[in-house]
GROMACS .gro file of C-alpha atoms in nm:
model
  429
    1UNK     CA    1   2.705   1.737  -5.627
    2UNK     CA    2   2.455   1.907  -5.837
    3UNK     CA    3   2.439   1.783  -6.214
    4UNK     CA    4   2.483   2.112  -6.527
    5UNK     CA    5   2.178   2.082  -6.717
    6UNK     CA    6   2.329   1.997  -7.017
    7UNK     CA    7   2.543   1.716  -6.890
    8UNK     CA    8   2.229   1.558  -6.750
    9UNK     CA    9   2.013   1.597  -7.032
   10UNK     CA   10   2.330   1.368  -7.288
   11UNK     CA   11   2.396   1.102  -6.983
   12UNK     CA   12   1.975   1.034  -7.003
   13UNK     CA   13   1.961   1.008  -7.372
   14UNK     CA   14   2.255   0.869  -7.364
   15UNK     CA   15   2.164   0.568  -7.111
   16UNK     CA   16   1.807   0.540  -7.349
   17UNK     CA   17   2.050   0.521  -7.629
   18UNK     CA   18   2.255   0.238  -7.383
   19UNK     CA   19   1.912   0.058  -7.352
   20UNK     CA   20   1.801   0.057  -7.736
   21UNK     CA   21   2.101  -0.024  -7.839
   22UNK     CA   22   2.110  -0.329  -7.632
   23UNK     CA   23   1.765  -0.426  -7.759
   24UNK     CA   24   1.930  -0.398  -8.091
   25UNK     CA   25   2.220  -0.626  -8.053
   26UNK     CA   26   1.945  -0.866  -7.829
   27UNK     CA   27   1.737  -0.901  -8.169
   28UNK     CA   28   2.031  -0.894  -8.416
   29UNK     CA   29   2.182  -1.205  -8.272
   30UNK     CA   30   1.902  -1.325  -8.100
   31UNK     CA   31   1.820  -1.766  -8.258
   32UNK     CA   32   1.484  -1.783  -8.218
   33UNK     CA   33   1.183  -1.634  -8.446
   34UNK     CA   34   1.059  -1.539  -8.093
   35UNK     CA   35   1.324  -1.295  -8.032
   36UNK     CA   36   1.459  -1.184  -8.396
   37UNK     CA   37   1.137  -1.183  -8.575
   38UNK     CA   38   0.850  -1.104  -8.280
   39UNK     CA   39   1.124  -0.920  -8.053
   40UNK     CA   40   0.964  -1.018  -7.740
   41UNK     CA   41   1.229  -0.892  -7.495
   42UNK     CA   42   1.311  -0.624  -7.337
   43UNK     CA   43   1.622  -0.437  -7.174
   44UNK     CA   44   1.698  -0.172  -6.939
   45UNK     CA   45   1.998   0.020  -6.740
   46UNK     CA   46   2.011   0.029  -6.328
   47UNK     CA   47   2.231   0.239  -6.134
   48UNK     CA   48   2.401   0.009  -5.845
   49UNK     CA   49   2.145   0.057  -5.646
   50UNK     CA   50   1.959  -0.132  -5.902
   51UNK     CA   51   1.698   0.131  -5.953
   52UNK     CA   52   1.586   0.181  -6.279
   53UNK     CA   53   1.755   0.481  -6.497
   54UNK     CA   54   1.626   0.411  -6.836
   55UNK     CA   55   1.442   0.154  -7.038
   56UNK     CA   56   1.424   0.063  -7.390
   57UNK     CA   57   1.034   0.096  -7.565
   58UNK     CA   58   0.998  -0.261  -7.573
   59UNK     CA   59   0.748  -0.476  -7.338
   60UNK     CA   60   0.506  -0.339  -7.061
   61UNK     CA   61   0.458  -0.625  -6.889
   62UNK     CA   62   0.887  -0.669  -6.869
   63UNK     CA   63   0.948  -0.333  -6.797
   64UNK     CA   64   0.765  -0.292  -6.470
   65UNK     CA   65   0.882  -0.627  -6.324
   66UNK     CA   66   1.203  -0.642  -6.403
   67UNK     CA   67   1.302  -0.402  -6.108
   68UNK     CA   68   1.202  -0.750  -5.899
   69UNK     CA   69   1.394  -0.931  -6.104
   70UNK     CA   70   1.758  -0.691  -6.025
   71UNK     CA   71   1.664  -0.676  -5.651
   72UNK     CA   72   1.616  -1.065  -5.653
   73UNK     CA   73   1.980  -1.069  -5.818
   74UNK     CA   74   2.102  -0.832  -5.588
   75UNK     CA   75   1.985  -0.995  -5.249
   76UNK     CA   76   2.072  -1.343  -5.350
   77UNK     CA   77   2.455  -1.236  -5.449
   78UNK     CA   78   2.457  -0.893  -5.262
   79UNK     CA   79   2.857  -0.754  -5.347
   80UNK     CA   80   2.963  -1.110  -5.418
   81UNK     CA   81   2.950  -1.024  -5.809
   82UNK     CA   82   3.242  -0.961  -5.948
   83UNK     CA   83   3.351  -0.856  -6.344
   84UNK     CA   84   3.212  -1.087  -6.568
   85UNK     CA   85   2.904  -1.234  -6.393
   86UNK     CA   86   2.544  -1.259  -6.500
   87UNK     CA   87   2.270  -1.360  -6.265
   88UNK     CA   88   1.980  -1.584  -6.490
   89UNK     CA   89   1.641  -1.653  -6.279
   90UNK     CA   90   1.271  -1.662  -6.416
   91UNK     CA   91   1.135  -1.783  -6.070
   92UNK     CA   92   0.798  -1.595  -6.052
   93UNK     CA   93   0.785  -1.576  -5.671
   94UNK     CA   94   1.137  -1.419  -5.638
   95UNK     CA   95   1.136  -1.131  -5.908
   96UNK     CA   96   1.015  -1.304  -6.206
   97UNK     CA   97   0.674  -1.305  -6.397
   98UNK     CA   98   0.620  -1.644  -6.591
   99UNK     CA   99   0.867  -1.924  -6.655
  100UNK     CA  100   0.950  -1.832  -7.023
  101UNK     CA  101   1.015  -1.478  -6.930
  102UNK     CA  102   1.431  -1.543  -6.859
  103UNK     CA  103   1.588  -1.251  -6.723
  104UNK     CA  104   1.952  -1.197  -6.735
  105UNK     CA  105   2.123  -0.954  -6.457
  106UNK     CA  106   2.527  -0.866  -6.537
  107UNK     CA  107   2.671  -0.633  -6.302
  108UNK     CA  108   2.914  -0.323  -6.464
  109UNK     CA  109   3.222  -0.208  -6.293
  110UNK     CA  110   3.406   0.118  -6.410
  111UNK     CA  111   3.725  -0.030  -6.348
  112UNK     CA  112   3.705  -0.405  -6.355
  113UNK     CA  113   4.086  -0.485  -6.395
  114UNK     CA  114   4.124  -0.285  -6.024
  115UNK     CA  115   4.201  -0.530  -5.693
  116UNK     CA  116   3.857  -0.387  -5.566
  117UNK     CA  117   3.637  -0.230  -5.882
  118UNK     CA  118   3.357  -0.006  -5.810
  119UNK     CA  119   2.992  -0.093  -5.909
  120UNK     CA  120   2.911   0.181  -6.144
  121UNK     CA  121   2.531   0.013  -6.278
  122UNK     CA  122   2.390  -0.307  -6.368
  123UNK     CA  123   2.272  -0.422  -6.753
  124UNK     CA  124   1.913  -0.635  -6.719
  125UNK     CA  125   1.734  -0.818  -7.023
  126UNK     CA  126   1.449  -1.011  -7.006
  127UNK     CA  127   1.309  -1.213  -7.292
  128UNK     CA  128   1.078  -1.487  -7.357
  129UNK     CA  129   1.183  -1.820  -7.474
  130UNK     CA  130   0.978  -1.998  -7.629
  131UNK     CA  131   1.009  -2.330  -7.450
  132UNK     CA  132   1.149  -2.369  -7.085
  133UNK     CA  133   1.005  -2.723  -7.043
  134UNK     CA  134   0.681  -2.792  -6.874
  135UNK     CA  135   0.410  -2.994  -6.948
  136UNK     CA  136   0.321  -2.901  -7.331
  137UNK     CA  137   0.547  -2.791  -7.584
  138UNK     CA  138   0.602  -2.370  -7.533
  139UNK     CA  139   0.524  -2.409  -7.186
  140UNK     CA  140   0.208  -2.208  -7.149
  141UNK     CA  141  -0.024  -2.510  -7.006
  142UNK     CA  142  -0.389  -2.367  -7.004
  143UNK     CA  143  -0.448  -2.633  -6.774
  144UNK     CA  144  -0.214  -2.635  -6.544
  145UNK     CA  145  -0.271  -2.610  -6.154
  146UNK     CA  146   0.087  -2.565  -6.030
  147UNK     CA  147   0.373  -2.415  -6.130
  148UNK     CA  148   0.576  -2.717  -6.125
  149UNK     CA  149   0.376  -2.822  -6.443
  150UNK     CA  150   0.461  -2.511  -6.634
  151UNK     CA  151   0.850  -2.549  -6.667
  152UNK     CA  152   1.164  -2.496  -6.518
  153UNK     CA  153   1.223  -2.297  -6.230
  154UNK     CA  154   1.519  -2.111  -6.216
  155UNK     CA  155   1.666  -1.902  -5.865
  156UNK     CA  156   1.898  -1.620  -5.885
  157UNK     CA  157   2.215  -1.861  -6.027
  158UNK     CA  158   2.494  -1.679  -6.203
  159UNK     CA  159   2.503  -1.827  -6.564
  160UNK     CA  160   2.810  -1.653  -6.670
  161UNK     CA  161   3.125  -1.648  -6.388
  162UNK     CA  162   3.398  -1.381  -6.533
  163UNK     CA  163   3.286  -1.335  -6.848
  164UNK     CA  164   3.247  -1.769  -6.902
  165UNK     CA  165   3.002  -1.937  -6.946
  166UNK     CA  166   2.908  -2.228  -6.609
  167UNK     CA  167   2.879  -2.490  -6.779
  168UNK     CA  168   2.637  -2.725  -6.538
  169UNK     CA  169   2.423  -2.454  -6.545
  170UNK     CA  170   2.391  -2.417  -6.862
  171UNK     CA  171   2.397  -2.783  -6.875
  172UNK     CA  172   2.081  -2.786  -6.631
  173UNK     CA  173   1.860  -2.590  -6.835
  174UNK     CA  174   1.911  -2.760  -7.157
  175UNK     CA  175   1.852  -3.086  -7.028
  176UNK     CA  176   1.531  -2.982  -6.951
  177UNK     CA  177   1.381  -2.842  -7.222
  178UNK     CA  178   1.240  -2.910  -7.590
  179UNK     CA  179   1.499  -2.725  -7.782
  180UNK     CA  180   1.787  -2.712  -7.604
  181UNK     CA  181   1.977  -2.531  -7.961
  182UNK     CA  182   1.760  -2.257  -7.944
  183UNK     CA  183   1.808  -2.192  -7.583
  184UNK     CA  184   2.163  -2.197  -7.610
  185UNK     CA  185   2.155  -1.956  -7.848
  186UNK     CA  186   1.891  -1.727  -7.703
  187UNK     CA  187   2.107  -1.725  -7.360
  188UNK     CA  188   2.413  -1.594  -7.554
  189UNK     CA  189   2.210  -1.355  -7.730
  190UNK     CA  190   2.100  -1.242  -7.384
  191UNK     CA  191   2.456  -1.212  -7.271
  192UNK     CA  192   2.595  -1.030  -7.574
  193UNK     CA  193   2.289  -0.746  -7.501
  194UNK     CA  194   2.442  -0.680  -7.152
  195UNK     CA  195   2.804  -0.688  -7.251
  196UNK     CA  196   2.711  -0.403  -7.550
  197UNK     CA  197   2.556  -0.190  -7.214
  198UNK     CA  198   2.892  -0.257  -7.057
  199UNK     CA  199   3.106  -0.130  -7.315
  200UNK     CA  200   2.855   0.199  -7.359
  201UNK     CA  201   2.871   0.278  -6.953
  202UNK     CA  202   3.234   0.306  -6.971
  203UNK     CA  203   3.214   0.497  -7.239
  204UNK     CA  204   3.046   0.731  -7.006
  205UNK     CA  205   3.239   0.672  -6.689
  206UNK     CA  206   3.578   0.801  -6.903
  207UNK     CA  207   3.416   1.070  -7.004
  208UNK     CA  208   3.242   1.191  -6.704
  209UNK     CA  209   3.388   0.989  -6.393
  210UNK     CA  210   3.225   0.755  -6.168
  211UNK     CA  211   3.108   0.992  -5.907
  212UNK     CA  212   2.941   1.256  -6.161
  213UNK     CA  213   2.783   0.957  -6.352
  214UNK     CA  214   2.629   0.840  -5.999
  215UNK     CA  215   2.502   1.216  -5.948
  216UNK     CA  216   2.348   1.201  -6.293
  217UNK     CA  217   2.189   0.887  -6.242
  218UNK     CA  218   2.030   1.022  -5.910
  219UNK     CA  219   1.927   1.354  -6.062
  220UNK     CA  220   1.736   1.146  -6.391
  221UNK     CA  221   1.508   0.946  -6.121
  222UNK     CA  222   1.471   1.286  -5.959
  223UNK     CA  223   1.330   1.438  -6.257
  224UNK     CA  224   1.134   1.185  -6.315
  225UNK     CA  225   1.005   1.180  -5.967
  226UNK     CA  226   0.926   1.542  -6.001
  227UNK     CA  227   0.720   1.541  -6.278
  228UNK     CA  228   0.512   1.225  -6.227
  229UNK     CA  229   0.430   1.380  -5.842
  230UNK     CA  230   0.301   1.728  -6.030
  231UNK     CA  231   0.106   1.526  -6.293
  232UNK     CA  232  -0.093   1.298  -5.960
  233UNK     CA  233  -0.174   1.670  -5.797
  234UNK     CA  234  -0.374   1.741  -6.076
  235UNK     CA  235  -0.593   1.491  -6.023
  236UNK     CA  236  -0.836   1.547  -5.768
  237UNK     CA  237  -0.845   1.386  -5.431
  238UNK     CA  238  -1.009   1.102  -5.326
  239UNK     CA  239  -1.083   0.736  -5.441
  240UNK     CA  240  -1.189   0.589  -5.761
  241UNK     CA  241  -1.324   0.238  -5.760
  242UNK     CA  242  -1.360   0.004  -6.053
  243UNK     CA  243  -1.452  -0.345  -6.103
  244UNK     CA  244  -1.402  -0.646  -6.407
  245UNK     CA  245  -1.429  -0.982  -6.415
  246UNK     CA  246  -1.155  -1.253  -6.529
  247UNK     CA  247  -1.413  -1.511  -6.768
  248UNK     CA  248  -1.270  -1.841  -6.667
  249UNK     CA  249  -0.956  -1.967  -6.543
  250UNK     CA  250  -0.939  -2.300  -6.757
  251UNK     CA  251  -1.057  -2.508  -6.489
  252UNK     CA  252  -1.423  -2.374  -6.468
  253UNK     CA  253  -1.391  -2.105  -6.251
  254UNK     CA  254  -1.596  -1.857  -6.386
  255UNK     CA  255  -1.608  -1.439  -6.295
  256UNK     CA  256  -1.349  -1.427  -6.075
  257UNK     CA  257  -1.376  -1.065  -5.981
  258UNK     CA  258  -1.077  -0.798  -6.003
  259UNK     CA  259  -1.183  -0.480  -5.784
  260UNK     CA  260  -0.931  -0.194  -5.765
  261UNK     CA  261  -0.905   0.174  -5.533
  262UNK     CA  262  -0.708   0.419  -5.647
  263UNK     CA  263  -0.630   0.665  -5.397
  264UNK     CA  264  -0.484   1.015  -5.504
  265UNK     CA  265  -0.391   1.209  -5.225
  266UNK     CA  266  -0.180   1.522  -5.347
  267UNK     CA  267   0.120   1.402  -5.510
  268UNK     CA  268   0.078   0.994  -5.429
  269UNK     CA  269  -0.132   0.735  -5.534
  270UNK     CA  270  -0.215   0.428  -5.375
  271UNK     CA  271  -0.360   0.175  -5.545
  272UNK     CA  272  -0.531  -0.145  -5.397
  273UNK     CA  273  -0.650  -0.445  -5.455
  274UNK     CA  274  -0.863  -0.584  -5.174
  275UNK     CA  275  -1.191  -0.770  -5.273
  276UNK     CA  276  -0.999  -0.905  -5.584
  277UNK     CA  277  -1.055  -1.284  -5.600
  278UNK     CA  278  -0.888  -1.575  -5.431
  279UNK     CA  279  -0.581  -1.754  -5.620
  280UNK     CA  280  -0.777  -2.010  -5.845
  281UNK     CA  281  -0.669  -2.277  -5.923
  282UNK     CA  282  -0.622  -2.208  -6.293
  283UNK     CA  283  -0.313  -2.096  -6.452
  284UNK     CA  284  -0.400  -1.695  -6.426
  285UNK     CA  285  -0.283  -1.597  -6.091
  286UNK     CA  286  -0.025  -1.270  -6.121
  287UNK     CA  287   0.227  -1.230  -5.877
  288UNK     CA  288   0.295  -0.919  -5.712
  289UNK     CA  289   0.563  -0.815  -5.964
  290UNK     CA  290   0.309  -0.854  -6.287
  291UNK     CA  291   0.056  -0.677  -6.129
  292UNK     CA  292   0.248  -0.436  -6.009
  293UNK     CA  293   0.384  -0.387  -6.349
  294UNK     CA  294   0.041  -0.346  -6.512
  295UNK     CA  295  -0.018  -0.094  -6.251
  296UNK     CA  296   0.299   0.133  -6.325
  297UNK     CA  297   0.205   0.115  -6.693
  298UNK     CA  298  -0.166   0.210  -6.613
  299UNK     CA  299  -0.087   0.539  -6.412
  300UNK     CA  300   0.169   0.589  -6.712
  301UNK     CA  301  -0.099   0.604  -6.972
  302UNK     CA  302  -0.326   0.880  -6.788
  303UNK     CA  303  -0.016   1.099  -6.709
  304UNK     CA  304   0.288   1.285  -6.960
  305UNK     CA  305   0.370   1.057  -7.215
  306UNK     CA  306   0.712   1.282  -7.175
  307UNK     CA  307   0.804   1.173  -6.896
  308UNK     CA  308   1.149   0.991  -6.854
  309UNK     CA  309   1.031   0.604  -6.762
  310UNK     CA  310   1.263   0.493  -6.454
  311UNK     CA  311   1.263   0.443  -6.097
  312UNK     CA  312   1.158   0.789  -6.020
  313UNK     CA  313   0.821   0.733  -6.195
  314UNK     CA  314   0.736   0.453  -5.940
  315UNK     CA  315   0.841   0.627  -5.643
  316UNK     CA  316   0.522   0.794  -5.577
  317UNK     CA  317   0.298   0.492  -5.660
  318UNK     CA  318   0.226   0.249  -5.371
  319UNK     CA  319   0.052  -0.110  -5.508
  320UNK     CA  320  -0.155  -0.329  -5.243
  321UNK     CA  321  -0.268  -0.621  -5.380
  322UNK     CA  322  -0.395  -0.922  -5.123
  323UNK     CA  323  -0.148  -1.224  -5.065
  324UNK     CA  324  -0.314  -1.515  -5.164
  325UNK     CA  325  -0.540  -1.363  -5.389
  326UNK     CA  326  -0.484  -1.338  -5.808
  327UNK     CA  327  -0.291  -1.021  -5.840
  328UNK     CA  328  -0.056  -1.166  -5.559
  329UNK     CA  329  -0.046  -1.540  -5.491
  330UNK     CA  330   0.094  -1.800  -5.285
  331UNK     CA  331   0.332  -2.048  -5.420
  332UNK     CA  332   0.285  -2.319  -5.585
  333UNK     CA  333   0.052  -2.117  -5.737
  334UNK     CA  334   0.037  -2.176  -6.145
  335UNK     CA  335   0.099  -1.863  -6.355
  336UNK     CA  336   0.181  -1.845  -6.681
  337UNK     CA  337  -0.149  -1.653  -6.772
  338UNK     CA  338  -0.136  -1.370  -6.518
  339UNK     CA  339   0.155  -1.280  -6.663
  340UNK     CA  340  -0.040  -1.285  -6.993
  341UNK     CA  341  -0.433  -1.226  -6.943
  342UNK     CA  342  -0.494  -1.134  -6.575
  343UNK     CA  343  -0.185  -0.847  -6.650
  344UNK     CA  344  -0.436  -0.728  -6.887
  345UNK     CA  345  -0.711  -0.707  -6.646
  346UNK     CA  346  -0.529  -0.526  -6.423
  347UNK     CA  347  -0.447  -0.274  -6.639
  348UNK     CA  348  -0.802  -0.240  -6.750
  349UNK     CA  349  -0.923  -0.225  -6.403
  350UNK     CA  350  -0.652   0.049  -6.297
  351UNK     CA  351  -0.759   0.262  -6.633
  352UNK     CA  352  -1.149   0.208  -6.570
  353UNK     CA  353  -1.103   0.379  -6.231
  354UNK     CA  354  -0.904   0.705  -6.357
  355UNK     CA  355  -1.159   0.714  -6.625
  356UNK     CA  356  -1.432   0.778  -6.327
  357UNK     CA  357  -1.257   1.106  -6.250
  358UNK     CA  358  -1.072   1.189  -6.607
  359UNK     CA  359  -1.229   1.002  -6.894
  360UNK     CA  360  -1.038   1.225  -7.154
  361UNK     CA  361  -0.702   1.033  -7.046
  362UNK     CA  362  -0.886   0.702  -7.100
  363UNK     CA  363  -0.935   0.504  -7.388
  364UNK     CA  364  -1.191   0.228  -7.434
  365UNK     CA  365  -1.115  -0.107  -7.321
  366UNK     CA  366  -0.952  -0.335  -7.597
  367UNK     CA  367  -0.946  -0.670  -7.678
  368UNK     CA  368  -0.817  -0.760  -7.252
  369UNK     CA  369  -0.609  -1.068  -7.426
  370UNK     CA  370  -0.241  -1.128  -7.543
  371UNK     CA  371  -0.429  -1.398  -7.773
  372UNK     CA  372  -0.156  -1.681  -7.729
  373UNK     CA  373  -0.111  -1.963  -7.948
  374UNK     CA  374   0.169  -2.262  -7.894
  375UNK     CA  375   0.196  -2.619  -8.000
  376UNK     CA  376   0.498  -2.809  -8.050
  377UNK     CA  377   0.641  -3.148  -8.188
  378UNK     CA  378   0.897  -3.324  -8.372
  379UNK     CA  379   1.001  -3.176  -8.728
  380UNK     CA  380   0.963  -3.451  -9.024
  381UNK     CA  381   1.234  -3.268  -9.230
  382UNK     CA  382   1.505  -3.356  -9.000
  383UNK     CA  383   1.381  -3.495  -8.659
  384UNK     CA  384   1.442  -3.216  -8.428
  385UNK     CA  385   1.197  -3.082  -8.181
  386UNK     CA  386   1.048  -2.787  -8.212
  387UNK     CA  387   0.800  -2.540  -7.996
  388UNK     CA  388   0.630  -2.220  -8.149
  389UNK     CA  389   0.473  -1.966  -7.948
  390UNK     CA  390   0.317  -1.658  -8.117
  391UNK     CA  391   0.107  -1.343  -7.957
  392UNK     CA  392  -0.170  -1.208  -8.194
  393UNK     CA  393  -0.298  -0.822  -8.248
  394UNK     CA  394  -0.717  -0.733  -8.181
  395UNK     CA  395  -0.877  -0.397  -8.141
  396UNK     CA  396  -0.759  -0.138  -7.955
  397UNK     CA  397  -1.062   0.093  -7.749
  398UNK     CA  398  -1.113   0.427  -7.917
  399UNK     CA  399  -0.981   0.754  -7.786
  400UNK     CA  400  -1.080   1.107  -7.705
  401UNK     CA  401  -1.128   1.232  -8.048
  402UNK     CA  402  -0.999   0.930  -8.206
  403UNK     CA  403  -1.092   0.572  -8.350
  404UNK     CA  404  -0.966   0.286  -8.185
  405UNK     CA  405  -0.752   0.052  -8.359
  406UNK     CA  406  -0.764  -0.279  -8.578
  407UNK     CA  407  -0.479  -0.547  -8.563
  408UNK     CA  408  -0.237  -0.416  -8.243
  409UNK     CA  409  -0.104  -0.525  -7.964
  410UNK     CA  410  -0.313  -0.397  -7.679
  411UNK     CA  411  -0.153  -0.254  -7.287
  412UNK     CA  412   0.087  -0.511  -7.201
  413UNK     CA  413   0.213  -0.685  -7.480
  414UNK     CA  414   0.440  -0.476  -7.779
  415UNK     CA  415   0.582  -0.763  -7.978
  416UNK     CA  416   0.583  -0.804  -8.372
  417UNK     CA  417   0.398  -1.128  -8.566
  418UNK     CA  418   0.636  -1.376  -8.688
  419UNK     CA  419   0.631  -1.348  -9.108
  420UNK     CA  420   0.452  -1.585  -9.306
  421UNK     CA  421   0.706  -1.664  -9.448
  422UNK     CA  422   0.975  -1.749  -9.128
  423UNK     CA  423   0.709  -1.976  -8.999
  424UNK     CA  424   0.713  -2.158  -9.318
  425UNK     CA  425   1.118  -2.160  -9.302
  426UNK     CA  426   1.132  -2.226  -8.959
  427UNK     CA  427   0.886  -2.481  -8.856
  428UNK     CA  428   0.664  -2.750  -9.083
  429UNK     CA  429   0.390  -2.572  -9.164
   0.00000   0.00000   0.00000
């Protein structure tokens, strides 16, 4: 059925409104300093096909995987779900990106008191915590060689079971972590972001009906689709190749190359990897969800700025990246960086080669780092662990016409600092 103009254009500001608003609530009630203060998290509406249909303007580097993440959820519990449920995982090799990164799936039924209730959409959040175990204290181990040293790994497991917490779940996690308080807290913070999309997509589904709302949603990817394929044909045919290095993977291997293709051929773009290095053994490899991520956020920078991020944006890009290698490894691969430094390679890589072909949509390469800083131990004031875990601005590469920048948060990161003076309240310092 088609979709009036005007009733698409309020259901996709009002599922962006859905999204922020969930964001909100996720920082409002969120324990740590991580989440309230530097708001690193992220949240974002699926239809129940679990493609994307709009996104809050929080992190990059969430945004783009967290598709994984829904299909993980989707595959593992399929139409099992039922009212009430929320899927938890952070595996990277099944939809995840780094262990800290916990994402929370809840499905959303239009009429969940019904014998059999129809899927309507699914609520995702994603947000880092800033200890999941691990071998050092907020579980980013620069010298860490397998993933099994870098915290806990979680599957697809449903957290919450009609609208309840499972407890030996729950139970599992905090056992093995460093602030188990904080977790708990974080989790419900999680869940209360996904039950405020709930209530907001009925909203919609009374006022609209469940089958309209489904044409909407398809007609918003559409759209999206539409534009990002007539913003690729103006690009010219053809290939552009670019090449960087990653320094060192904090175990002494040095220059590990990152070599990208992009491929524009009318309205598609493939983009591929081959020649990148080897998985190291180093804590940077990126699995196929970061860098495919940093990828979708690349071609995003050199195209409309206006156009609606979802599902439809991606459907025209197409990411090879070698298995095995460090944009797509083999488990038990470790990496927590890849999500954090080779994420930013990737982009800059991706960026380099459009700026062969259209330099005026490029800027300058910027500081290629998310600049992390962790440590950990036990509080003097009262005894009680603690882990802190902080990202930190540099310079952004100038622009056509423009300065760069001093101080920001560069590609894939787009968190806050934690305040002086929370630090000082929250941790012995």
């Amino acid at each position: 059925m088609m979709v009036d103009s005007v009733t698409l254009e309020v259901v996709r500001n009002g599922c962006i409104a859905i999204a922020e608003e969930m964001n909100a609530n996720l920082v409002r009630t969120g324990y740590s300093p991580n989440i309230k203060e530097r708001r690193d998290c992220s949240c974002a509406l699926f239809d129940a096909d679990g493609e994307m249909v709009s996104q809050a303007e929080n992190m990059p580097v969430h945004l783009g995987a967290m598709p994984f993440s829904v299909a993980a959820a989707v595959e593992e519990f399929g139409g099992s779900l039922e009212p009430g449920d929320a899927v938890l995982l952070n595996d990277p090799f099944r939809g995840g990106a780094h262990l800290p990164d916990l994402t929370l799936v809840s499905p959303i039924f239009a009429n969940p008191e019904a014998e059999d209730p129809t899927l309507v959409a699914y609520a995702a959040n994603r947000a880092h915590h800033a200890d999941i175990g691990g071998s050092t204290a907020g579980s980013v181990a620069a010298d860490s060689t397998e993933i099994y040293q870098e915290g806990l790994r979680i599957p697809p497991v449903k957290l919450f079971a009609g609208g309840e917490v499972v407890d030996d779940v729950m139970e599992m996690i905090l056992l093995n972590v460093r602030t188990p308080d904080e977790r708990r807290g974080d989790l419900r913070a999680q869940e209360a972001a996904n039950e405020t999309a709930r209530k907001r997509v009925h909203e919609l589904v009374d006022k609209y009906g469940v089958d309209e709302l489904d044409d909407a949603f398809d007609e918003i990817k559409n759209y999206s689709e539409r534009r990002m394929r007539a913003e690729l044909e103006a690009f010219p045919d053809g290939t552009y190749a670019f090449e960087d290095v990653l320094d060192d993977d904090g175990r002494g291997n040095t220059d590990l190359p990152v070599e990208v293709a992009v491929t524009v051929d009318g309205d598609n773009v493939h983009v591929d990897f081959a020649g990148t290095a080897d998985q190291t053994e180093g804590p940077i490899n990126a699995v196929l969800a970061v860098t495919s991520s940093a990828t979708y956020y690349a071609i995003r920078c050199v195209t409309d700025p206006d156009i609606p991020p979802n599902h439809g944006c991606y459907r025209p890009i197409e990411v090879d990246a070698p298995e095995g290698s460090i944009v797509n490894p083999d488990p038990p691969a470790a990496v927590v960086g890849g999500n954090l430094e080779t994420s930013q390679r990737v982009t800059d890589v991706v960026l380099g080669a459009f700026g062969t072909e259209a330099p005026e949509r490029v800027t300058a390469a910027g500081q290629g780092t998310m600049n992390n800083i962790t440590f950990g131990g036990t509080d003097p004031r009262d005894g009680t662990p603690y882990a802190f875990y902080e990202t930190q601005g540099g310079g952004f590469g100038g622009r056509t016409g423009k300065d760069g920048m001093d101080g920001v948060h560069v590609h894939m990161s787009n968190t806050m600092n934690t305040p002086v003076e929370v630090l000082e309240t929250a941790y012995p310092l």
